[in-house]
Coordinates of C-alpha atoms in Angstrom, one line a residue:
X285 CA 149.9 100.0 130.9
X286 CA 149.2 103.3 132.6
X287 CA 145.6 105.6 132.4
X288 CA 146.8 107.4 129.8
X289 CA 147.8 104.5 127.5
X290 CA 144.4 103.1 128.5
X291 CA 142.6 106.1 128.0
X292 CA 144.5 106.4 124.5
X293 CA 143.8 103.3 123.4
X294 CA 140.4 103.4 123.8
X295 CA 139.8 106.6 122.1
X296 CA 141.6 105.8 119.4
X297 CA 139.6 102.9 118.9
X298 CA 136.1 104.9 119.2
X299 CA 137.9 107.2 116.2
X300 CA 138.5 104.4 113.9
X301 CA 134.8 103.4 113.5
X302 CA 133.3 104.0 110.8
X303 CA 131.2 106.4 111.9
X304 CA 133.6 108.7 113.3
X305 CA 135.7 108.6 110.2
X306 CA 133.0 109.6 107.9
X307 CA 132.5 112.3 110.2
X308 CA 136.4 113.6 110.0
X309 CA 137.3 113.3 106.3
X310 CA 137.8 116.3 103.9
X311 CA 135.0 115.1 102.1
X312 CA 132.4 114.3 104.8
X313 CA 129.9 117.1 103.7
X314 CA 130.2 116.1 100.5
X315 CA 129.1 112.1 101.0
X316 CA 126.6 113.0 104.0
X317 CA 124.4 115.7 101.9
X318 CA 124.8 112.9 99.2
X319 CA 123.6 110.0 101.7
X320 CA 120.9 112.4 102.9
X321 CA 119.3 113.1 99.3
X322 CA 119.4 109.6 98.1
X323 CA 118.2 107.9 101.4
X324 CA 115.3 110.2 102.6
X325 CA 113.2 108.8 106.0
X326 CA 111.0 107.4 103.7
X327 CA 113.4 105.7 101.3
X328 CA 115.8 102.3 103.2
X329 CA 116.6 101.2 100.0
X330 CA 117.7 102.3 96.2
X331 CA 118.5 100.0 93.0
X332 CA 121.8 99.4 92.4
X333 CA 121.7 101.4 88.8
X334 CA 119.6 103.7 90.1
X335 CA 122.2 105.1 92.9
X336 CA 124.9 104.6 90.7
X337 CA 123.3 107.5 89.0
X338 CA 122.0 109.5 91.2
X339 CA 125.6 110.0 92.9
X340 CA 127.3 110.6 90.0
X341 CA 124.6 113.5 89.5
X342 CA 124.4 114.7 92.9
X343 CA 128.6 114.7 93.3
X344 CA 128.8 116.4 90.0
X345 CA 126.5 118.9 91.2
X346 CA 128.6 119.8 94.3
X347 CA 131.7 119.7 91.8
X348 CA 130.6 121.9 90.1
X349 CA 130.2 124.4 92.6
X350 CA 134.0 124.2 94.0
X351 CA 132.6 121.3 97.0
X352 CA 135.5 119.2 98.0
X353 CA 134.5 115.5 96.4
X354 CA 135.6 112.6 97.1
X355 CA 138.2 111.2 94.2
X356 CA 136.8 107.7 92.3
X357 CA 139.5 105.9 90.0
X358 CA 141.1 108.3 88.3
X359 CA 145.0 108.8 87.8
X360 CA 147.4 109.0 91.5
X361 CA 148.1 112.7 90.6
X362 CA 144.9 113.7 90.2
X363 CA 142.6 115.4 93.2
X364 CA 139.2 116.1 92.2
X365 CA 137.9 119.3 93.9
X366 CA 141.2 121.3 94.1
X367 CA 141.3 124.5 92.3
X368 CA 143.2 125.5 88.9
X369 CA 143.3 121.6 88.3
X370 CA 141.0 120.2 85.7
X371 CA 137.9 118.4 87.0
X372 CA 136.7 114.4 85.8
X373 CA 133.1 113.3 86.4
X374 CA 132.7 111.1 89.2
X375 CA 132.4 107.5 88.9
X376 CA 128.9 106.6 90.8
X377 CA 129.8 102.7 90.3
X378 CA 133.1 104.0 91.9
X379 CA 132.2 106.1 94.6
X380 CA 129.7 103.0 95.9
X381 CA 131.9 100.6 96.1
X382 CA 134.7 102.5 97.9
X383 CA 131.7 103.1 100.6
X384 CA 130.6 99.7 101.0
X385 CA 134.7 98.8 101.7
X386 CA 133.9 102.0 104.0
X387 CA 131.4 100.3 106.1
X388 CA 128.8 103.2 105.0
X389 CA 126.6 101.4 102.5
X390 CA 125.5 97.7 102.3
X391 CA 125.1 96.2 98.9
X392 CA 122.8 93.3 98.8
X393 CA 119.6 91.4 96.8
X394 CA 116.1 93.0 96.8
X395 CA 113.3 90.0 97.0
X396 CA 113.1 90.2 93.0
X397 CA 116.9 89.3 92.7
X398 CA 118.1 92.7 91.5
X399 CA 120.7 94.5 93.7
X400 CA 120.1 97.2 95.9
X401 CA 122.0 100.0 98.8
X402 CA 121.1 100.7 102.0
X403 CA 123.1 102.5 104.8
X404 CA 125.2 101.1 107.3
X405 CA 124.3 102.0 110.9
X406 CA 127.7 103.5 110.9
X407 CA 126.0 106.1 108.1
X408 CA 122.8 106.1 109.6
X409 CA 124.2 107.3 112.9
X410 CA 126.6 110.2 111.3
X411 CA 123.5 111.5 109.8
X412 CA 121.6 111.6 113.1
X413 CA 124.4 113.4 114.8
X414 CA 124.4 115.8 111.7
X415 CA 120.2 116.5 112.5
X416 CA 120.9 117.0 116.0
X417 CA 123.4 119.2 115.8
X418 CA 121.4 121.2 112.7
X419 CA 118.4 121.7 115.4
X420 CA 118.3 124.6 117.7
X421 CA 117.1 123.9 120.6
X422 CA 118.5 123.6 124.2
X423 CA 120.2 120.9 125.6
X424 CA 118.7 121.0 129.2
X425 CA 114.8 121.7 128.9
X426 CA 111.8 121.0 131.0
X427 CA 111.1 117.8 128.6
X428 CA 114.2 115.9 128.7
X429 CA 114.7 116.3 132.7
X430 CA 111.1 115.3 132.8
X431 CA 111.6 112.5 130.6
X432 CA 115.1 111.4 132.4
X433 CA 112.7 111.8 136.0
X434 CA 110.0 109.9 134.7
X435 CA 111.9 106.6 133.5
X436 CA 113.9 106.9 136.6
X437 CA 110.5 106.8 138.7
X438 CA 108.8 104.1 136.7
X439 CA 112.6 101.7 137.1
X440 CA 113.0 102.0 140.6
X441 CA 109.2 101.3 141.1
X442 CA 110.1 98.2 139.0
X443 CA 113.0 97.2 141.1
X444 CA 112.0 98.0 144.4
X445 CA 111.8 94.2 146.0
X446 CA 109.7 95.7 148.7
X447 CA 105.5 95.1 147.7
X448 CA 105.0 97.2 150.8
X449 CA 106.8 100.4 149.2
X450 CA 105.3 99.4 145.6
X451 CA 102.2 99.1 146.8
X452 CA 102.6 102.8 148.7
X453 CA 104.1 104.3 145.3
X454 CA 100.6 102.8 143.4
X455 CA 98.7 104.8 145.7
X456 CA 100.2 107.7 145.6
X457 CA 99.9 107.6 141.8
X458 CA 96.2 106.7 142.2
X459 CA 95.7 109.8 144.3
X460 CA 97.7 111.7 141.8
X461 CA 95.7 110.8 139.0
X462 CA 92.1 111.5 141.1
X463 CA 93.0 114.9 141.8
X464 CA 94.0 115.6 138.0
X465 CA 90.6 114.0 137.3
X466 CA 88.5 116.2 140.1
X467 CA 90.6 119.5 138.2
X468 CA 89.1 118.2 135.1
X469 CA 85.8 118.1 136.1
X470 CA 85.8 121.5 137.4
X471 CA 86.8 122.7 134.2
X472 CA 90.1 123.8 135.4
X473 CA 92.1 123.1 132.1
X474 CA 95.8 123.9 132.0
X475 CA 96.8 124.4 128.0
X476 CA 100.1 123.8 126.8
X477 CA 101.6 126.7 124.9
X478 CA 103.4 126.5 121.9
X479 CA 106.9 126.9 122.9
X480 CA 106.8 124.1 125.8
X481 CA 104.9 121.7 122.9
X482 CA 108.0 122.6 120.7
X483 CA 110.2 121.7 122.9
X484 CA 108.6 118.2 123.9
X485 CA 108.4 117.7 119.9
X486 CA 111.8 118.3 119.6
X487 CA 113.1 116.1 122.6
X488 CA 111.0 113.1 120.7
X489 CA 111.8 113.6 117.5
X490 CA 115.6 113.0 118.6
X491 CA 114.9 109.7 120.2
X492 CA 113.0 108.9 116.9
X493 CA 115.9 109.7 114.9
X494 CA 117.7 107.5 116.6
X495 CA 115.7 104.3 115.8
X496 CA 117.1 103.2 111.9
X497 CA 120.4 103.1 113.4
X498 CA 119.6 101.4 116.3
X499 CA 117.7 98.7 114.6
X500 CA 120.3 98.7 111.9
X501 CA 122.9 97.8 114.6
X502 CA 121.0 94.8 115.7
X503 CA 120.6 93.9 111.6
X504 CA 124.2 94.1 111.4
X505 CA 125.2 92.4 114.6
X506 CA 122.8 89.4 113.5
X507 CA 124.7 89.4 109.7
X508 CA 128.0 89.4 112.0
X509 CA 127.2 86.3 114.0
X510 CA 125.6 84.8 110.9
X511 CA 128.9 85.4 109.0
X512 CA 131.2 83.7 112.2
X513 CA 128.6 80.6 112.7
X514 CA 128.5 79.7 108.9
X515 CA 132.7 80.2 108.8
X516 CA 132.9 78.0 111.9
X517 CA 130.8 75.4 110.5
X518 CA 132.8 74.9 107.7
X519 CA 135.6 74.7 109.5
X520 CA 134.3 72.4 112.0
X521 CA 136.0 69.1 112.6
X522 CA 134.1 67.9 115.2
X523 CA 131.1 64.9 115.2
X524 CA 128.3 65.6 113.2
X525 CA 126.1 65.2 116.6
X526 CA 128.3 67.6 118.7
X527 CA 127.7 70.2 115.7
X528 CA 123.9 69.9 115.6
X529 CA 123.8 69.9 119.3
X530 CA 125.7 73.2 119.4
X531 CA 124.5 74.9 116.6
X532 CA 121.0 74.4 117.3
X533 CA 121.1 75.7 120.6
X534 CA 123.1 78.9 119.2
X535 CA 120.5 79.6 116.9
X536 CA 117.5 79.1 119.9
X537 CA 120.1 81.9 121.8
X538 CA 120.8 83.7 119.0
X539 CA 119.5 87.3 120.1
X540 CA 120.5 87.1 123.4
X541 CA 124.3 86.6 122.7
X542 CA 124.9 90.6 121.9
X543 CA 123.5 93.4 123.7
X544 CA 121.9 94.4 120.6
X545 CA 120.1 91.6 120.4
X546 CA 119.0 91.4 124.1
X547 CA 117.3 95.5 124.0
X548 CA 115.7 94.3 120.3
X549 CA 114.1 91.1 122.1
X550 CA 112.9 93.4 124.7
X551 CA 111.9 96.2 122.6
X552 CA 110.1 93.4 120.4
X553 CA 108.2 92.4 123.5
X554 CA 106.9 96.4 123.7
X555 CA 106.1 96.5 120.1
X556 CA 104.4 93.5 119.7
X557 CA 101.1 95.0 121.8
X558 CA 98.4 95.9 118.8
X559 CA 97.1 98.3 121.4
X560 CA 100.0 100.3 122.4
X561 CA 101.2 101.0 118.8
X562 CA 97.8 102.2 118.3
X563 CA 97.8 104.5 121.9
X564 CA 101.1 105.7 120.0
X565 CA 99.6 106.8 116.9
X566 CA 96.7 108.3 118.4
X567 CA 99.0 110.3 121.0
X568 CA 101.0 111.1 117.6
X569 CA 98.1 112.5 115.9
X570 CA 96.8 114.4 119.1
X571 CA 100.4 116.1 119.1
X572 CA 100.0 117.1 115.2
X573 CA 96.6 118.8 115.9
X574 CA 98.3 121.1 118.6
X575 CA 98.7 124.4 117.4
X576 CA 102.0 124.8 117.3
X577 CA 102.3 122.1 114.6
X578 CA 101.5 124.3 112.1
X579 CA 104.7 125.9 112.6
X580 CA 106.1 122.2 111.2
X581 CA 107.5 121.7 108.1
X582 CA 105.7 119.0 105.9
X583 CA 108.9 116.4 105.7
X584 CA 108.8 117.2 109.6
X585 CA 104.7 116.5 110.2
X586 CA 105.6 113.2 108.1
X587 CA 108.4 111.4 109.5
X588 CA 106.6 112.2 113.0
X589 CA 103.5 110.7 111.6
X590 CA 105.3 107.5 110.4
X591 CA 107.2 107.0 113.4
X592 CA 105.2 103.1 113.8
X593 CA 106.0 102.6 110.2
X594 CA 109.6 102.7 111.3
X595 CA 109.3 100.7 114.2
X596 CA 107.5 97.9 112.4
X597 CA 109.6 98.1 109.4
X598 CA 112.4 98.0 111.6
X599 CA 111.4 95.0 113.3
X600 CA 110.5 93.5 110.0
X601 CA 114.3 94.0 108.7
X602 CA 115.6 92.4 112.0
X603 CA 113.6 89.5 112.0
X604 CA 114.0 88.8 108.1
X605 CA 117.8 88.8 108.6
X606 CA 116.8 86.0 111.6
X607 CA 115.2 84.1 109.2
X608 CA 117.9 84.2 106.9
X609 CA 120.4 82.8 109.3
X610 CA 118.3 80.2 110.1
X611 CA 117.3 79.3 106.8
X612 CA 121.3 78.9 106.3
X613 CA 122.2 77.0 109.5
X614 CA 119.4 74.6 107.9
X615 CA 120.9 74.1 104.9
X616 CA 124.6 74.1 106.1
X617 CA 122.9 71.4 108.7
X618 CA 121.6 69.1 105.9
X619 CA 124.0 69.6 103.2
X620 CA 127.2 70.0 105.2
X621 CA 130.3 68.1 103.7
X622 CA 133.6 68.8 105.7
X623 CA 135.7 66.8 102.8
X624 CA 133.9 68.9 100.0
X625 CA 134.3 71.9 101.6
X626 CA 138.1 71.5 102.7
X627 CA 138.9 70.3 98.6
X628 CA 136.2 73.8 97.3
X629 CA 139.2 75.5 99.5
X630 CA 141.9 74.2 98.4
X631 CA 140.9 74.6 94.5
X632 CA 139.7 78.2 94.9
X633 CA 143.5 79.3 96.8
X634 CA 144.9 77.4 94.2
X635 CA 143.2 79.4 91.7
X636 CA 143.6 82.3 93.7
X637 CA 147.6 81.5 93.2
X638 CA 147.8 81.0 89.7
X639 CA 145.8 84.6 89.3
X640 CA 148.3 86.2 91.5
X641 CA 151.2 84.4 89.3
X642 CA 149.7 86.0 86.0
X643 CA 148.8 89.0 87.2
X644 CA 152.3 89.6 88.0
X645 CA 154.0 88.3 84.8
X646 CA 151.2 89.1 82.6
X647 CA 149.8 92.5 80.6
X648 CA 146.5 93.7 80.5
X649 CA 146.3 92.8 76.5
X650 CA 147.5 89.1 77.3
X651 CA 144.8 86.1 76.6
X652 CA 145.0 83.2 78.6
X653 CA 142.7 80.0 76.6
X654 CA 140.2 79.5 79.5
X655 CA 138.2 76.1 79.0
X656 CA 134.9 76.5 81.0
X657 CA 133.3 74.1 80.5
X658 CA 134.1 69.9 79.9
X659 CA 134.8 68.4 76.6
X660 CA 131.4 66.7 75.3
X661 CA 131.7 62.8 76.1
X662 CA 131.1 60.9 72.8
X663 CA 128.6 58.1 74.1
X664 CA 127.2 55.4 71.6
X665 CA 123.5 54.9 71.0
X666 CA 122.4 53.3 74.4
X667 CA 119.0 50.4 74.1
X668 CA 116.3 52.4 75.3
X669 CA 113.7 49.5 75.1
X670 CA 114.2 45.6 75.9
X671 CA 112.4 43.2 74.2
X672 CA 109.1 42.2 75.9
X673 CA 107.4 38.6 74.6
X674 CA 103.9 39.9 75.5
X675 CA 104.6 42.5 72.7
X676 CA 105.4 39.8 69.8
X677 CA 102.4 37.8 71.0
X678 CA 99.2 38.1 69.0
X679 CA 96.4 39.6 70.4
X680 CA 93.5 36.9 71.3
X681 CA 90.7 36.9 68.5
X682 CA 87.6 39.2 68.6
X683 CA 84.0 37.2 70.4
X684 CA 81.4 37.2 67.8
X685 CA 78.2 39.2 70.2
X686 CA 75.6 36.8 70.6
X687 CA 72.2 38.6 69.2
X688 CA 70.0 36.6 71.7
X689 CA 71.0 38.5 74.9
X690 CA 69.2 41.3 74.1
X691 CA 65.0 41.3 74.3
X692 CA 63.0 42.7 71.8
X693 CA 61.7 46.0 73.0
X694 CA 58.8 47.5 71.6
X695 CA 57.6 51.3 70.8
X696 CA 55.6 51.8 74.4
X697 CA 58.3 50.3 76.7
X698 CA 60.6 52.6 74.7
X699 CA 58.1 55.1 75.4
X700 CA 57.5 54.6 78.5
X701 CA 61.7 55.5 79.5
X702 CA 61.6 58.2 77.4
X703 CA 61.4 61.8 78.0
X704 CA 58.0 63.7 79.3
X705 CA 54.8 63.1 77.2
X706 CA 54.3 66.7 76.6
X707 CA 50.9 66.3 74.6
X708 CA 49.1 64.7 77.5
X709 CA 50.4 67.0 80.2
X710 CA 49.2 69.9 77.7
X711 CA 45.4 68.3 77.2
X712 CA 45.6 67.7 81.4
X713 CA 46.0 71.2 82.0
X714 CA 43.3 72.1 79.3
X715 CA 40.5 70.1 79.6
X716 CA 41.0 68.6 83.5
X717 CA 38.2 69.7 86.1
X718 CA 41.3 71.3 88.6
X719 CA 41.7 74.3 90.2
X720 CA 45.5 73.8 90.4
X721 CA 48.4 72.1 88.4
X722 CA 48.9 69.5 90.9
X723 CA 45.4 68.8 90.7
X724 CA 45.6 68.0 87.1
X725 CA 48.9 66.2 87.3
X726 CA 47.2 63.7 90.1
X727 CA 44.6 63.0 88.0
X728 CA 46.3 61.4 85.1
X729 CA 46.5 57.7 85.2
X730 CA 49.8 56.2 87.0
X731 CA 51.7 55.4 83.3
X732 CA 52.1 59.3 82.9
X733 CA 53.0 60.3 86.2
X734 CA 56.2 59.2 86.0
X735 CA 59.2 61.9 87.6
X736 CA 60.3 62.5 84.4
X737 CA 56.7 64.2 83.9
X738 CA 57.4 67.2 86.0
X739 CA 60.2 68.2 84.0
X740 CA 57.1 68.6 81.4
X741 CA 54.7 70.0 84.1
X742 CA 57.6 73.1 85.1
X743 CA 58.2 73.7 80.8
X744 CA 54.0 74.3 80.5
X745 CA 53.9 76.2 83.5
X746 CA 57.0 78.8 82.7
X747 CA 55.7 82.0 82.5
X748 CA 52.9 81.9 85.1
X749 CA 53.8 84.3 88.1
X750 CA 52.4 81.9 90.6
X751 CA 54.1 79.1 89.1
X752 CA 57.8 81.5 88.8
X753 CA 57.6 83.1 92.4
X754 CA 56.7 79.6 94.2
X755 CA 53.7 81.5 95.9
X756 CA 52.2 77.8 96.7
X757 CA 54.7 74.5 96.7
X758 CA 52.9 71.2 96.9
X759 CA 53.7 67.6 96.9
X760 CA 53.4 65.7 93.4
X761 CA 52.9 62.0 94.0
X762 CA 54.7 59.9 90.9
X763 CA 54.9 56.6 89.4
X764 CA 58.4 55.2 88.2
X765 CA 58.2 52.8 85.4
X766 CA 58.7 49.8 87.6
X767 CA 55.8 51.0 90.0
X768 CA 57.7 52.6 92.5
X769 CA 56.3 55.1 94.1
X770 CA 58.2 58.6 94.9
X771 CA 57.0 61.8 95.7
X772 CA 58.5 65.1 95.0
X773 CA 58.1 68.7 96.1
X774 CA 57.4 71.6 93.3
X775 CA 55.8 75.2 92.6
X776 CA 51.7 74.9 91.8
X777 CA 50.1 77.0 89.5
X778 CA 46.3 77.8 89.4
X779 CA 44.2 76.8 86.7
X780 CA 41.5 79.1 86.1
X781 CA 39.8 80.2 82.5
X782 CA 42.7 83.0 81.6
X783 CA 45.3 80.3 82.5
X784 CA 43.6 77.1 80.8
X785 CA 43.3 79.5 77.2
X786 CA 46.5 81.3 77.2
X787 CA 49.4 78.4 78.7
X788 CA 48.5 75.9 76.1
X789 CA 48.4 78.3 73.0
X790 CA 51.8 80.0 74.4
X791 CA 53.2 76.9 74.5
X792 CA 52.8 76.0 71.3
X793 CA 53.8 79.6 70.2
X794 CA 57.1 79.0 71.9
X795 CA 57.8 75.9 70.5
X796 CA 57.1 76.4 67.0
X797 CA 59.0 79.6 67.5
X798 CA 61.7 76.9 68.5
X799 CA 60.9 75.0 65.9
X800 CA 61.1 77.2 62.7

């Protein structure tokens, strides 16, 4: 082949993608300003229903006003948007699935099942050529030549093998920086003006509007290989060990098979630093307070301002279609069947063939009996229990109690397990020559100092502040019934007149209150 079939064989290539023939159709205006309504920068994905109505509104719109449209099942003769011929509304249902076959939309399941749209990179890159070529501004300007000299500088520092001449181009960027730092200090302040900050706005904001379709392309190129590595392993005929082997290392090299997927692991790399995405969205706001923002528009201030929402949730879209893959090689790897799958095949081309075969002999009115499911399989009643002797047998007679294992027990030893003796605790606190309530509790004799007795003590004492803010905690020495002796820890309460005449009386109050 010569240059020129070379040359021509190439460019006719580049003008059969997608991207290029969205750009060249009749009806390109027409699908882009439809594409750029529906799928604003804030907006990746839209409900199936809803976008089947929102293009049927927004093409009806432009058909409205003589636009060329695209056409969407309607009769061969008929061309929508030509003059002096009679117009049909546009099917939305239509028009989106003619663009998915188009490589411009991608239908697929939102987390909650329901199906959604979201734009090809094909789409997504017709629409930033359409910005960029919206925008005035110059194609050679101080920013972009500074920006081209800049990366240059900071690659060839990177591969310069010599640590000698890296070591000379650090300090020369030390001194640099020094003497900026000295002008600072003197006060010696060199403003930006408004036209050189548009400029560098504008130069960033078309590298920004290049990201969705660049992380797209990696989102598509990862569906692409998952695609080829799930057909491959169904049609793989090799050991089961060979295929684990294989497809385990593919999926460990997964991103660095395509070039899109070795610049997204080393974009990843970047974006992964906390601290540089948040140097970037300080820089981003220091931009926006710059005078010459207010010339922005608001949708323009806002996608600048979200520009690390679109890195991250670009990220987030590669890496979830990641995970999918993997999740599927899994399951492929543990459920895998090469017989099942080869006779799934063969069934579904058979069926495939005898739709084919109707579809040509048949009419659209013709019913074909369709059995879906199996006849029901009549099954006698099948012995749900066997018999089991020990269920015949007779349960073994009930043992008379014997009365005489259990000892008489009289009123005090009752008593004396019984709850607090509330009366004597009452008359203690009364009449007993203490200054405290631990005091009077010590001197009762050992029979009613038992622990359950300062459940007794606490029920006098509520309601005396001393007593309820634990001003004074003491140690109360009791007596179980067995002799034991246990000590406990508890809130004291001062017994003087006031307290020995109103706790009692209270008391009683209260629990007659209770009482009645």
């Amino acid at each position: 082949m010569t240059d020129v079939d070379l040359e021509f064989a190439r460019v006719r290539a580049v003008l059969d993608r997608p991207t290029l023939r969205l750009m060249s159709r009749p009806t390109s205006a027409t699908v882009l300003a439809v594409f750029r309504t529906v799928f604003d920068r804030d907006v990746q994905y839209v409900p199936a229903d809803r976008m089947h109505l929102q293009v049927e509104e927004h093409v009806a719109r432009l058909q409205a006003t003589g636009a060329r449209v695209p056409a969407s099942e309607q009769a061969p003769n008929e061309q929508q948007g030509q003059p002096g011929e009679p117009d049909a509304r546009p099917n939305g249902r239509a028009l989106c699935r003619e663009w998915v076959a188009a490589q411009w939309l991608v239908r697929s399941n939102s987390p909650d099942g329901d199906e959604q749209y979201s734009l090809t990179s094909h789409a997504l890159e017709a629409l930033s050529l359409v910005d960029a070529l919206s925008s005035d501004r110059a194609l050679i300007s101080e920013s972009r030549l500074a920006m081209i000299v800049d990366a240059v500088h900071r690659w060839a520092a990177r591969a310069e093998p010599d640590p000698d001449v890296q070591i000379r181009r650090i300090d020369a960027q030390i001194a640099e920086l020094q003497a900026e730092r000295e002008r600072l200090e003197r006060g010696d302040v060199d403003t930006v003006d408004d036209a050189r900050m548009r400029d560098g706005y504008t130069n960033i904001s078309d590298l920004i509007r290049q990201l969705p379709s660049d992380f797209k392309r990696v989102e598509e190129a990862v569906a692409t290989m998952h695609r080829s590595i799930v057909e491959d392993f169904r049609q793989e005929v090799r050991p089961i060990g060979e295929i684990l082997d294989d497809y385990l290392a593919r999926t460990d090299n997964l991103m660095e098979a395509t070039p899109e997927g070795r610049a997204f692991e080393g974009a990843f790399e970047l974006l992964r630093d906390d601290a540089l995405l948040l140097r970037l969205r300080e820089d981003i706001a220091t931009i926006l307070a710059h005078p010459f923002a207010d010339s922005l528009g608001a949708a323009e201030r806002r996608a600048f301002r979200n520009t690390v929402s679109i890195l991250r949730q670009g990220i987030e879209d590669v890496l979830a279609q990641r995970r999918q893959l993997t999740a599927t090689l899994r399951d492929q790897i543990v459920a895998h069947d090469v017989v099942r799958d080869r006779e799934l095949d063969a069934v579904i081309r058979s069926i495939n063939r005898g739709l084919a075969t109707w579809m040509d002999e048949g009419s659209a009115r013709d019913r074909l009996p369709l059995g879906l499911l199996p006849a029901t399989a009549e099954v006698g009643t099948l012995r749900e229990r066997f018999y089991d002797p020990d269920a015949e047998s007779v349960p073994p007679p009930i043992e008379e109690p014997d009365d005489d294992v259990f000892e008489d027990l009289d009123v005090e030893t009752l008593r004396r397990h019984g709850g607090p003796l509330l009366t004597e605790l009452r008359a203690a606190l009364r009449f007993a020559e203490a200054d405290t309530s631990v005091e009077a509790f010590h001197g009762l004799p050992p029979e009613q100092r038992r622990p359950v007795e300062l459940f007794g003590l606490a029920h006098l004492l509520t309601g005396h502040e001393d007593f309820e803010a634990a001003a004074s905690v003491a140690l109360h020495h009791t007596v179980r019934p067995d002799g034991s002796a246990v000590a406990f820890r508890m809130p004291t309460a001062a017994l003087d007149d006031e307290h020995r005449a109103v706790t009692p009386d209270t008391t009683d109050d209260q629990n007659g209150q209770e009482a009645r």
